[in-house]
Amino acid sequence: MTETAKLIIDGKTYELPVITGLENEKAIDIRKLRAETGYITYDPGFGNTGSCQSAITFMDGENGILRYRGIPIEQLAEHSTFVETAYLLIHGSLPTREELTNIRVVLNDQSMVHEDMQEFFTNFPSRSHPMNILSAMVNALRSFYPELMTTEELIERTMLRLLSKVRTLAAVSYKISRGHKVVYPRPDYTYCQNFLNMMFDSPVNPYIPDDDLVNALNLFWILHADHEQNCSTAAVRVVGSGRVNIYASVSAGIAALWGPLHGGANQAVIVMLEEIQKNGGDINKAVAKAKDKNDPFRLMGFGHRVYKTYDPRAKIMKETCDKVLAKLKISDPLLDSARKLEEVALKDDYFIDHNLYPNVDFYSGIVLKAMGIPTNMFTVMFAIGRLPGWISQWKESMDDPHWRLSRPRQIYIGKAKGDYLPIDER
Ligand code: SDX
């Protein structure tokens, strides 16, 4: 017996089917609503609207739960690597030893970028934001790899190519922005070792990837790998719904992630903490500004559309801060400010009443800073981490029998019908 929801409009009762998820989440299926009632729903920001049914990630915002393909984020953070987690998200289960070896071979084979692409980097204005460059370069990959994804083998190769090359594109853009020699990937390095080496190795200062930093980078990217239908993943799905290639869809996701309310928050948190420090470290003043309705200032790294409790990723990121900074014998005053800010905010009625807690971005910038990543590349780091999520969600939408071209409706509130006026009569 299908569960239904009753809707009474103009005295007539309509029965709409109810869809139930594995964890008993409920959705009213309104696919026939307009045809049967002439009505549409209204939900700016889609906070109450399900765009799809997905088997990739489960989030419980009230209880701070996050699972990739059923596995709790805490277990993946403790036991997995970024490449293994990427395999899990894309293929639906953890890889066997052989499958993991095979994916590593392909990621290595695909890790170089076409030499002609270096020309593109040098022609960007020197002060271009790395997210601007990354979004453009990912879209440009389509020009170098035009083959259509017509077979499972071509789809797999394209997805892994993207996963491997985006890391290289990010490191190359950093090196070129510094006027430094580009460092090529090495076959004897893992995915994360290669990224750090491509970023920081130099002929005059040979870089040896530090195991603790490599582990912290693996963890950072695992925590960012997917997050169900967030703004940038929704963008990837919407653009992909036009049946455009994965490069263009992911390029749109990178653009969406750049926003300071979304992935750009990790850079905005550091700017905010430095601002607080510059103004004498008055935490209470910052908290008061964040509460002031007349002040557009928001506490960056705080609050979340779904989590109404502590973001489980922020908990792990905070622990990582302590470990990485202790190991590197770094005492970052920004971490002290972040801790004080968290302590004051979590005791403040405004934040308690609004369910505002630290999210993944609140501590992540401090870990990246300890790794030596420049602040303007923090969101690029988020983008590389979110790639397996974007790729798996794009693939799932392509395979979804219910998936249609995304085209929302609207309620028109503009001018009534009028006539064109010749310019001399206006
Ligand atoms: C990410 O969706 C995802 O999963 C995203 C993400 C992922 O992994 O993909 O988790 C990554 O984007 C994390 C969020 C990073 N952004 C920030 O840290 C920016 C600061 N946060 C806020 O801008 C805000 O919390 C949002 C945008 C994250 C969520 O905002 P919502 O759900 O749209 O809620 P809202 O803006 O309508 O705010 C509700 C109330 C308002 O007060 P009232 O008008 O109801 O009295 O809460 C207040 C807001 O003013 N509020 C804040 C606040 N966030 C919300 N007040 C002060 N500081 C804040 N940070």
Tab-separated table of C-alpha atoms and ligand atoms in Angstrom:
chain	number	residue	atom	x	y	z
A	1	MET	CA	0.000	0.000	0.000
A	2	THR	CA	1.645	3.299	-1.108
A	3	GLU	CA	1.745	5.887	1.646
A	4	THR	CA	0.110	9.143	0.510
A	5	ALA	CA	-0.262	12.771	1.630
A	6	LYS	CA	-3.601	14.518	1.257
A	7	LEU	CA	-3.784	18.047	-0.134
A	8	ILE	CA	-7.062	19.971	-0.144
A	9	ILE	CA	-7.255	22.782	-2.750
A	10	ASP	CA	-10.461	24.678	-3.472
A	11	GLY	CA	-12.424	22.002	-1.607
A	12	LYS	CA	-10.979	19.155	-3.675
A	13	THR	CA	-8.763	16.493	-2.044
A	14	TYR	CA	-5.670	15.313	-3.875
A	15	GLU	CA	-3.656	12.299	-2.778
A	16	LEU	CA	0.078	12.605	-3.460
A	17	PRO	CA	2.444	9.626	-3.124
A	18	VAL	CA	5.015	9.692	-0.290
A	19	ILE	CA	8.560	8.453	-0.947
A	20	THR	CA	10.436	6.975	2.058
A	21	GLY	CA	14.233	6.812	2.248
A	22	LEU	CA	16.354	4.115	3.915
A	23	GLU	CA	16.629	6.183	7.116
A	24	ASN	CA	12.906	6.871	6.995
A	25	GLU	CA	13.188	10.388	5.518
A	26	LYS	CA	9.873	11.264	3.898
A	27	ALA	CA	9.174	13.205	0.680
A	28	ILE	CA	5.903	14.139	-0.967
A	29	ASP	CA	6.165	13.246	-4.644
A	30	ILE	CA	4.846	16.380	-6.400
A	31	ARG	CA	5.821	15.397	-9.942
A	32	LYS	CA	2.142	15.473	-10.997
A	33	LEU	CA	1.102	18.422	-8.781
A	34	ARG	CA	0.868	21.113	-11.485
A	35	ALA	CA	-0.806	18.811	-14.008
A	36	GLU	CA	-3.448	17.757	-11.445
A	37	THR	CA	-3.941	21.019	-9.497
A	38	GLY	CA	-2.461	23.853	-11.576
A	39	TYR	CA	-0.410	24.749	-8.507
A	40	ILE	CA	3.391	24.723	-8.114
A	41	THR	CA	5.371	24.784	-4.849
A	42	TYR	CA	7.543	27.724	-3.727
A	43	ASP	CA	10.851	27.067	-1.918
A	44	PRO	CA	13.650	29.652	-2.508
A	45	GLY	CA	17.008	28.002	-1.762
A	46	PHE	CA	15.360	24.560	-2.003
A	47	GLY	CA	15.665	23.987	1.764
A	48	ASN	CA	12.515	21.840	1.710
A	49	THR	CA	12.890	20.336	-1.771
A	50	GLY	CA	14.425	17.009	-2.758
A	51	SER	CA	15.960	17.143	-6.261
A	52	CYS	CA	16.756	13.435	-6.531
A	53	GLN	CA	16.979	10.080	-4.810
A	54	SER	CA	20.645	9.272	-4.151
A	55	ALA	CA	22.569	6.280	-2.814
A	56	ILE	CA	25.856	8.100	-2.313
A	57	THR	CA	25.861	10.115	0.940
A	58	PHE	CA	23.580	10.208	3.950
A	59	MET	CA	23.444	13.228	6.266
A	60	ASP	CA	21.405	13.642	9.429
A	61	GLY	CA	21.645	17.349	10.257
A	62	GLU	CA	19.872	17.093	13.612
A	63	ASN	CA	22.232	14.399	14.926
A	64	GLY	CA	25.439	15.371	13.102
A	65	ILE	CA	25.698	12.155	11.082
A	66	LEU	CA	27.591	11.846	7.775
A	67	ARG	CA	28.118	8.559	5.901
A	68	TYR	CA	29.618	7.873	2.461
A	69	ARG	CA	27.957	4.776	0.917
A	70	GLY	CA	26.854	3.844	4.454
A	71	ILE	CA	30.285	4.140	6.095
A	72	PRO	CA	30.503	6.761	8.916
A	73	ILE	CA	32.872	9.640	8.166
A	74	GLU	CA	34.654	9.019	11.491
A	75	GLN	CA	35.700	5.511	10.338
A	76	LEU	CA	36.843	6.697	6.921
A	77	ALA	CA	38.789	9.536	8.544
A	78	GLU	CA	40.540	7.034	10.799
A	79	HIS	CA	41.221	4.179	8.393
A	80	SER	CA	40.940	5.281	4.747
A	81	THR	CA	42.877	7.332	2.192
A	82	PHE	CA	41.499	9.932	-0.192
A	83	VAL	CA	41.966	7.676	-3.246
A	84	GLU	CA	40.214	4.765	-1.505
A	85	THR	CA	37.363	7.063	-0.404
A	86	ALA	CA	37.087	8.420	-3.965
A	87	TYR	CA	36.749	4.835	-5.229
A	88	LEU	CA	34.062	4.163	-2.590
A	89	LEU	CA	32.021	7.221	-3.612
A	90	ILE	CA	32.337	6.620	-7.365
A	91	HIS	CA	31.918	2.822	-7.405
A	92	GLY	CA	29.689	2.310	-4.341
A	93	SER	CA	31.906	0.005	-2.275
A	94	LEU	CA	35.452	-0.069	-0.884
A	95	PRO	CA	38.003	-1.364	-3.433
A	96	THR	CA	39.782	-4.700	-3.163
A	97	ARG	CA	43.580	-4.523	-3.002
A	98	GLU	CA	43.695	-5.221	-6.759
A	99	GLU	CA	41.070	-2.564	-7.573
A	100	LEU	CA	42.978	-0.026	-5.476
A	101	THR	CA	46.221	-0.851	-7.269
A	102	ASN	CA	44.504	-0.488	-10.643
A	103	ILE	CA	43.025	2.920	-9.794
A	104	ARG	CA	46.404	4.123	-8.570
A	105	VAL	CA	48.023	3.067	-11.890
A	106	VAL	CA	45.389	4.986	-13.889
A	107	LEU	CA	45.681	8.080	-11.647
A	108	ASN	CA	49.441	8.020	-12.200
A	109	ASP	CA	49.117	7.542	-15.975
A	110	GLN	CA	46.633	10.442	-16.139
A	111	SER	CA	48.496	12.812	-13.816
A	112	MET	CA	50.205	14.986	-16.469
A	113	VAL	CA	48.429	17.887	-18.200
A	114	HIS	CA	48.892	18.701	-21.899
A	115	GLU	CA	51.940	20.959	-22.298
A	116	ASP	CA	49.837	23.402	-24.371
A	117	MET	CA	47.768	24.094	-21.233
A	118	GLN	CA	50.735	25.804	-19.611
A	119	GLU	CA	50.305	28.582	-22.162
A	120	PHE	CA	46.780	29.165	-20.797
A	121	PHE	CA	48.087	29.673	-17.259
A	122	THR	CA	50.678	32.246	-18.294
A	123	ASN	CA	48.021	34.300	-20.097
A	124	PHE	CA	45.805	34.792	-17.035
A	125	PRO	CA	46.287	38.187	-15.362
A	126	SER	CA	48.816	37.666	-12.541
A	127	ARG	CA	46.302	38.470	-9.809
A	128	SER	CA	43.675	35.996	-11.064
A	129	HIS	CA	42.029	34.021	-8.245
A	130	PRO	CA	43.032	30.322	-8.384
A	131	MET	CA	39.334	29.278	-8.361
A	132	ASN	CA	38.810	31.408	-11.449
A	133	ILE	CA	41.727	29.670	-13.151
A	134	LEU	CA	40.716	26.182	-11.996
A	135	SER	CA	37.136	26.520	-13.240
A	136	ALA	CA	38.371	27.725	-16.651
A	137	MET	CA	41.082	25.063	-16.954
A	138	VAL	CA	38.751	22.189	-16.036
A	139	ASN	CA	36.354	23.332	-18.744
A	140	ALA	CA	39.310	23.593	-21.140
A	141	LEU	CA	40.175	19.914	-20.519
A	142	ARG	CA	37.221	19.044	-22.781
A	143	SER	CA	39.119	20.563	-25.729
A	144	PHE	CA	42.033	18.203	-25.115
A	145	TYR	CA	39.888	15.128	-24.407
A	146	PRO	CA	36.890	15.397	-26.739
A	147	GLU	CA	36.062	11.666	-26.839
A	148	LEU	CA	32.464	11.043	-25.842
A	149	MET	CA	31.702	8.975	-22.742
A	150	THR	CA	29.893	6.307	-24.752
A	151	THR	CA	31.164	3.176	-22.960
A	152	GLU	CA	31.651	2.305	-19.274
A	153	GLU	CA	35.387	2.038	-19.963
A	154	LEU	CA	35.517	5.574	-21.466
A	155	ILE	CA	33.393	6.911	-18.585
A	156	GLU	CA	35.729	5.365	-15.996
A	157	ARG	CA	38.823	6.706	-17.775
A	158	THR	CA	37.313	10.213	-18.037
A	159	MET	CA	36.327	10.291	-14.355
A	160	LEU	CA	39.788	9.191	-13.200
A	161	ARG	CA	41.455	11.561	-15.656
A	162	LEU	CA	39.540	14.439	-14.076
A	163	LEU	CA	40.366	13.251	-10.548
A	164	SER	CA	44.060	13.048	-11.382
A	165	LYS	CA	44.508	16.136	-13.531
A	166	VAL	CA	42.662	18.634	-11.327
A	167	ARG	CA	45.268	18.090	-8.618
A	168	THR	CA	48.043	18.752	-11.184
A	169	LEU	CA	46.247	21.810	-12.618
A	170	ALA	CA	46.030	23.302	-9.106
A	171	ALA	CA	49.735	22.770	-8.403
A	172	VAL	CA	50.798	24.030	-11.866
A	173	SER	CA	48.714	27.209	-11.452
A	174	TYR	CA	50.402	27.843	-8.099
A	175	LYS	CA	53.906	27.345	-9.475
A	176	ILE	CA	53.272	29.554	-12.515
A	177	SER	CA	51.656	32.238	-10.316
A	178	ARG	CA	54.953	32.297	-8.347
A	179	GLY	CA	57.033	32.400	-11.533
A	180	HIS	CA	58.521	29.055	-10.497
A	181	LYS	CA	59.441	26.027	-12.598
A	182	VAL	CA	56.547	23.573	-12.910
A	183	VAL	CA	57.146	20.323	-10.989
A	184	TYR	CA	55.947	17.150	-12.687
A	185	PRO	CA	54.122	14.288	-10.933
A	186	ARG	CA	56.253	11.305	-9.891
A	187	PRO	CA	55.280	7.641	-10.402
A	188	ASP	CA	56.724	6.671	-7.004
A	189	TYR	CA	54.539	9.132	-5.078
A	190	THR	CA	50.941	8.667	-3.916
A	191	TYR	CA	48.152	11.054	-4.893
A	192	CYS	CA	48.669	13.323	-1.858
A	193	GLN	CA	52.469	13.067	-1.810
A	194	ASN	CA	52.491	14.116	-5.456
A	195	PHE	CA	50.293	17.136	-4.817
A	196	LEU	CA	52.488	18.438	-1.993
A	197	ASN	CA	55.623	17.736	-4.014
A	198	MET	CA	54.263	19.494	-7.126
A	199	MET	CA	53.369	22.473	-4.940
A	200	PHE	CA	56.530	22.852	-2.895
A	201	ASP	CA	59.461	21.087	-4.547
A	202	SER	CA	62.050	23.401	-6.091
A	203	PRO	CA	65.491	22.959	-7.665
A	204	VAL	CA	67.129	24.949	-4.868
A	205	ASN	CA	65.029	23.559	-2.047
A	206	PRO	CA	64.205	19.877	-2.628
A	207	TYR	CA	60.942	18.941	-0.880
A	208	ILE	CA	60.378	15.649	0.908
A	209	PRO	CA	56.648	15.128	1.657
A	210	ASP	CA	56.276	14.889	5.430
A	211	ASP	CA	54.200	11.825	6.432
A	212	ASP	CA	52.161	13.818	8.955
A	213	LEU	CA	51.280	16.432	6.339
A	214	VAL	CA	50.429	13.728	3.796
A	215	ASN	CA	48.146	12.089	6.384
A	216	ALA	CA	46.562	15.464	7.213
A	217	LEU	CA	45.970	16.111	3.490
A	218	ASN	CA	44.390	12.685	3.019
A	219	LEU	CA	42.121	13.419	5.964
A	220	PHE	CA	41.311	16.940	4.745
A	221	TRP	CA	40.233	15.616	1.342
A	222	ILE	CA	38.286	12.670	2.820
A	223	LEU	CA	36.275	15.099	4.946
A	224	HIS	CA	35.461	17.224	1.886
A	225	ALA	CA	34.797	14.374	-0.572
A	226	ASP	CA	30.995	14.573	-0.717
A	227	HIS	CA	28.074	16.187	1.076
A	228	GLU	CA	24.878	15.161	-0.748
A	229	GLN	CA	23.022	17.990	-2.545
A	230	ASN	CA	25.052	21.047	-1.435
A	231	CYS	CA	25.148	24.153	-3.610
A	232	SER	CA	28.077	23.122	-5.841
A	233	THR	CA	26.915	19.510	-6.250
A	234	ALA	CA	23.456	20.796	-7.141
A	235	ALA	CA	25.148	23.005	-9.751
A	236	VAL	CA	27.003	20.009	-11.198
A	237	ARG	CA	23.721	18.084	-11.423
A	238	VAL	CA	21.749	20.996	-12.902
A	239	VAL	CA	24.373	21.718	-15.568
A	240	GLY	CA	24.792	17.987	-16.218
A	241	SER	CA	21.029	17.621	-16.694
A	242	GLY	CA	21.421	19.379	-20.043
A	243	ARG	CA	23.479	16.297	-20.989
A	244	VAL	CA	26.666	18.368	-21.253
A	245	ASN	CA	30.045	16.709	-20.638
A	246	ILE	CA	31.455	16.137	-17.139
A	247	TYR	CA	34.210	18.778	-17.537
A	248	ALA	CA	31.673	21.587	-18.086
A	249	SER	CA	29.473	20.275	-15.247
A	250	VAL	CA	32.382	20.126	-12.772
A	251	SER	CA	33.607	23.538	-13.946
A	252	ALA	CA	30.182	24.896	-12.914
A	253	GLY	CA	30.551	23.159	-9.553
A	254	ILE	CA	33.923	24.858	-9.006
A	255	ALA	CA	32.337	28.227	-9.779
A	256	ALA	CA	29.508	27.564	-7.289
A	257	LEU	CA	31.935	26.409	-4.588
A	258	TRP	CA	33.904	29.676	-4.874
A	259	GLY	CA	31.188	31.671	-3.077
A	260	PRO	CA	32.013	32.815	0.504
A	261	LEU	CA	28.746	31.326	1.770
A	262	HIS	CA	29.857	27.935	0.429
A	263	GLY	CA	33.380	26.634	-0.131
A	264	GLY	CA	34.881	30.129	-0.125
A	265	ALA	CA	34.170	30.222	3.621
A	266	ASN	CA	37.465	28.494	4.482
A	267	GLN	CA	39.369	31.451	3.043
A	268	ALA	CA	36.865	33.889	4.608
A	269	VAL	CA	37.418	32.337	8.078
A	270	ILE	CA	41.146	33.119	7.976
A	271	VAL	CA	40.451	36.661	6.745
A	272	MET	CA	37.914	37.059	9.595
A	273	LEU	CA	40.319	35.713	12.264
A	274	GLU	CA	43.143	37.952	10.984
A	275	GLU	CA	40.736	40.924	11.033
A	276	ILE	CA	39.782	40.158	14.650
A	277	GLN	CA	43.474	39.971	15.550
A	278	LYS	CA	44.227	43.224	13.776
A	279	ASN	CA	41.444	44.897	15.796
A	280	GLY	CA	43.006	43.840	19.078
A	281	GLY	CA	41.515	40.357	19.263
A	282	ASP	CA	38.136	41.471	20.618
A	283	ILE	CA	36.141	38.249	20.166
A	284	ASN	CA	33.004	39.645	21.830
A	285	LYS	CA	32.939	42.512	19.337
A	286	ALA	CA	32.995	40.053	16.413
A	287	VAL	CA	30.223	37.982	17.970
A	288	ALA	CA	28.135	41.109	18.555
A	289	LYS	CA	28.626	42.147	14.891
A	290	ALA	CA	27.538	38.692	13.725
A	291	LYS	CA	24.325	39.015	15.780
A	292	ASP	CA	23.553	42.540	14.597
A	293	LYS	CA	20.721	42.348	12.050
A	294	ASN	CA	21.828	45.680	10.589
A	295	ASP	CA	25.336	44.417	10.011
A	296	PRO	CA	25.882	42.104	6.998
A	297	PHE	CA	28.827	40.492	8.840
A	298	ARG	CA	28.352	36.788	9.490
A	299	LEU	CA	30.602	34.521	11.538
A	300	MET	CA	32.406	32.676	8.735
A	301	GLY	CA	32.741	28.948	9.362
A	302	PHE	CA	29.617	28.972	11.519
A	303	GLY	CA	26.126	27.767	10.671
A	304	HIS	CA	24.889	25.283	8.107
A	305	ARG	CA	21.776	24.697	6.040
A	306	VAL	CA	21.577	21.057	7.140
A	307	TYR	CA	23.619	20.622	10.347
A	308	LYS	CA	21.756	22.068	13.319
A	309	THR	CA	24.440	20.661	15.611
A	310	TYR	CA	28.204	20.384	15.449
A	311	ASP	CA	29.356	19.455	11.896
A	312	PRO	CA	30.996	16.016	12.419
A	313	ARG	CA	33.742	17.068	9.986
A	314	ALA	CA	34.542	20.159	12.051
A	315	LYS	CA	35.104	17.980	15.124
A	316	ILE	CA	37.655	15.872	13.241
A	317	MET	CA	39.245	18.944	11.629
A	318	LYS	CA	39.652	20.580	15.045
A	319	GLU	CA	41.457	17.478	16.373
A	320	THR	CA	43.652	17.498	13.264
A	321	CYS	CA	44.604	21.116	13.920
A	322	ASP	CA	45.948	20.165	17.327
A	323	LYS	CA	47.859	17.147	15.949
A	324	VAL	CA	49.385	18.859	12.897
A	325	LEU	CA	50.402	22.033	14.714
A	326	ALA	CA	51.871	20.063	17.624
A	327	LYS	CA	53.798	17.788	15.249
A	328	LEU	CA	55.130	20.735	13.257
A	329	LYS	CA	55.792	22.642	16.487
A	330	ILE	CA	53.696	25.532	15.146
A	331	SER	CA	51.756	27.720	17.525
A	332	ASP	CA	49.311	29.628	15.335
A	333	PRO	CA	47.614	32.509	17.173
A	334	LEU	CA	44.716	32.134	14.728
A	335	LEU	CA	43.956	28.725	16.257
A	336	ASP	CA	43.802	30.315	19.702
A	337	SER	CA	41.414	32.972	18.333
A	338	ALA	CA	39.300	30.294	16.626
A	339	ARG	CA	39.013	28.305	19.844
A	340	LYS	CA	38.060	31.433	21.849
A	341	LEU	CA	35.518	32.453	19.183
A	342	GLU	CA	33.956	28.994	19.278
A	343	GLU	CA	33.831	29.024	23.079
A	344	VAL	CA	32.120	32.442	23.226
A	345	ALA	CA	29.685	31.728	20.377
A	346	LEU	CA	28.581	28.310	21.658
A	347	LYS	CA	27.603	29.892	24.997
A	348	ASP	CA	25.723	32.765	23.354
A	349	ASP	CA	21.909	32.536	23.271
A	350	TYR	CA	21.744	33.868	19.702
A	351	PHE	CA	23.936	31.059	18.377
A	352	ILE	CA	22.228	28.487	20.555
A	353	ASP	CA	18.725	29.622	19.487
A	354	HIS	CA	19.769	29.676	15.800
A	355	ASN	CA	21.525	26.271	16.013
A	356	LEU	CA	24.759	27.820	14.779
A	357	TYR	CA	27.834	25.619	15.253
A	358	PRO	CA	31.266	25.437	13.598
A	359	ASN	CA	31.104	23.843	10.140
A	360	VAL	CA	33.837	22.107	8.136
A	361	ASP	CA	35.337	25.456	7.103
A	362	PHE	CA	35.931	26.835	10.588
A	363	TYR	CA	39.155	24.959	11.377
A	364	SER	CA	40.154	23.715	7.921
A	365	GLY	CA	42.001	26.897	6.970
A	366	ILE	CA	44.299	26.550	9.975
A	367	VAL	CA	45.318	23.042	8.873
A	368	LEU	CA	45.938	24.274	5.320
A	369	LYS	CA	47.979	27.203	6.604
A	370	ALA	CA	50.131	24.753	8.619
A	371	MET	CA	50.715	22.778	5.395
A	372	GLY	CA	51.998	25.932	3.729
A	373	ILE	CA	49.030	26.273	1.342
A	374	PRO	CA	48.497	29.961	0.419
A	375	THR	CA	45.157	31.363	1.662
A	376	ASN	CA	43.863	32.118	-1.833
A	377	MET	CA	44.192	28.396	-2.664
A	378	PHE	CA	42.114	27.179	0.304
A	379	THR	CA	38.954	26.838	-1.772
A	380	VAL	CA	40.911	25.092	-4.526
A	381	MET	CA	41.842	22.532	-1.860
A	382	PHE	CA	38.153	22.144	-1.052
A	383	ALA	CA	37.411	21.686	-4.790
A	384	ILE	CA	40.008	18.909	-5.217
A	385	GLY	CA	38.526	17.156	-2.179
A	386	ARG	CA	34.954	17.501	-3.499
A	387	LEU	CA	35.794	16.115	-6.919
A	388	PRO	CA	34.913	12.459	-6.109
A	389	GLY	CA	31.552	13.705	-4.834
A	390	TRP	CA	30.847	15.815	-7.917
A	391	ILE	CA	31.960	12.954	-10.204
A	392	SER	CA	29.877	10.297	-8.409
A	393	GLN	CA	26.791	12.536	-8.223
A	394	TRP	CA	27.136	13.480	-11.920
A	395	LYS	CA	27.417	9.785	-12.849
A	396	GLU	CA	24.448	8.856	-10.630
A	397	SER	CA	22.320	11.554	-12.303
A	398	MET	CA	23.308	10.306	-15.779
A	399	ASP	CA	22.205	6.782	-14.788
A	400	ASP	CA	19.013	7.930	-12.996
A	401	PRO	CA	15.861	6.892	-14.951
A	402	HIS	CA	13.915	9.709	-13.210
A	403	TRP	CA	16.507	12.362	-14.094
A	404	ARG	CA	15.171	15.138	-16.400
A	405	LEU	CA	16.420	18.474	-17.636
A	406	SER	CA	16.447	20.796	-14.579
A	407	ARG	CA	14.021	23.620	-15.234
A	408	PRO	CA	12.307	25.118	-12.132
A	409	ARG	CA	9.085	27.183	-12.444
A	410	GLN	CA	8.380	30.626	-10.906
A	411	ILE	CA	5.656	32.912	-9.643
A	412	TYR	CA	5.524	36.069	-11.803
A	413	ILE	CA	5.191	39.327	-9.818
A	414	GLY	CA	6.207	41.793	-12.546
A	415	LYS	CA	4.217	44.353	-14.582
A	416	ALA	CA	0.805	43.639	-16.109
A	417	LYS	CA	0.519	43.344	-19.899
A	418	GLY	CA	1.459	46.661	-21.599
A	419	ASP	CA	2.204	47.944	-25.124
A	420	TYR	CA	5.441	48.932	-26.761
A	421	LEU	CA	5.856	52.746	-26.800
A	422	PRO	CA	7.803	54.543	-29.529
A	423	ILE	CA	10.825	56.260	-27.972
A	424	ASP	CA	9.422	59.791	-28.360
A	425	GLU	CA	6.322	58.795	-26.335
A	426	ARG	CA	8.212	57.395	-23.300
B	1	SDX	C1	29.700	24.786	3.283
B	1	SDX	O1	25.466	22.600	2.096
B	1	SDX	C2	26.571	22.044	2.384
B	1	SDX	O2	26.647	20.880	2.655
B	1	SDX	C3	27.776	22.965	2.339
B	1	SDX	C4	29.086	22.389	2.841
B	1	SDX	C5	29.594	21.268	1.947
B	1	SDX	O3	30.335	20.424	2.448
B	1	SDX	O4	29.303	21.310	0.727
B	1	SDX	O5	28.925	21.914	4.161
B	1	SDX	C6	30.188	23.453	2.835
B	1	SDX	O6	29.333	25.573	2.466
B	1	SDX	C7	29.625	25.075	4.751
B	1	SDX	C8	29.044	26.489	5.055
B	1	SDX	C9	30.174	27.497	4.853
B	1	SDX	N1	29.619	28.888	4.931
B	1	SDX	C10	29.884	29.668	5.990
B	1	SDX	O7	30.526	29.316	6.984
B	1	SDX	C11	29.341	31.077	5.834
B	1	SDX	C12	28.672	31.505	7.133
B	1	SDX	N2	27.415	30.750	7.310
B	1	SDX	C13	26.177	31.368	6.912
B	1	SDX	O8	26.258	32.271	5.859
B	1	SDX	C14	25.003	30.398	6.889
B	1	SDX	O9	25.038	29.702	8.069
B	1	SDX	C15	24.858	29.430	5.722
B	1	SDX	C16	24.851	30.138	4.418
B	1	SDX	C17	25.952	28.417	5.751
B	1	SDX	C18	23.525	28.709	5.902
B	1	SDX	O10	22.574	29.673	5.918
B	1	SDX	P1	21.015	29.352	5.725
B	1	SDX	O11	20.723	27.924	5.994
B	1	SDX	O12	20.554	29.920	4.422
B	1	SDX	O13	20.380	30.115	6.913
B	1	SDX	P2	20.066	31.667	6.918
B	1	SDX	O14	21.137	32.432	6.198
B	1	SDX	O15	18.648	31.805	6.482
B	1	SDX	O16	20.227	32.001	8.471
B	1	SDX	C19	19.210	31.594	9.402
B	1	SDX	C20	19.408	32.532	10.604
B	1	SDX	C21	19.418	34.008	10.192
B	1	SDX	O17	19.004	34.736	11.307
B	1	SDX	P3	17.419	35.238	11.360
B	1	SDX	O18	17.272	36.234	10.233
B	1	SDX	O19	16.584	33.967	11.168
B	1	SDX	O20	17.279	35.837	12.745
B	1	SDX	O21	20.704	32.271	11.195
B	1	SDX	C22	21.503	33.449	11.068
B	1	SDX	C23	20.884	34.302	9.981
B	1	SDX	O22	21.191	35.666	10.197
B	1	SDX	N3	22.860	32.993	10.689
B	1	SDX	C24	23.989	33.539	11.128
B	1	SDX	C25	25.013	32.768	10.558
B	1	SDX	N4	24.475	31.813	9.799
B	1	SDX	C26	23.138	31.956	9.877
B	1	SDX	N5	24.216	34.591	11.944
B	1	SDX	C27	25.548	34.867	12.181
B	1	SDX	N6	26.585	34.164	11.683
B	1	SDX	C28	26.347	33.119	10.860
B	1	SDX	N7	27.377	32.428	10.362
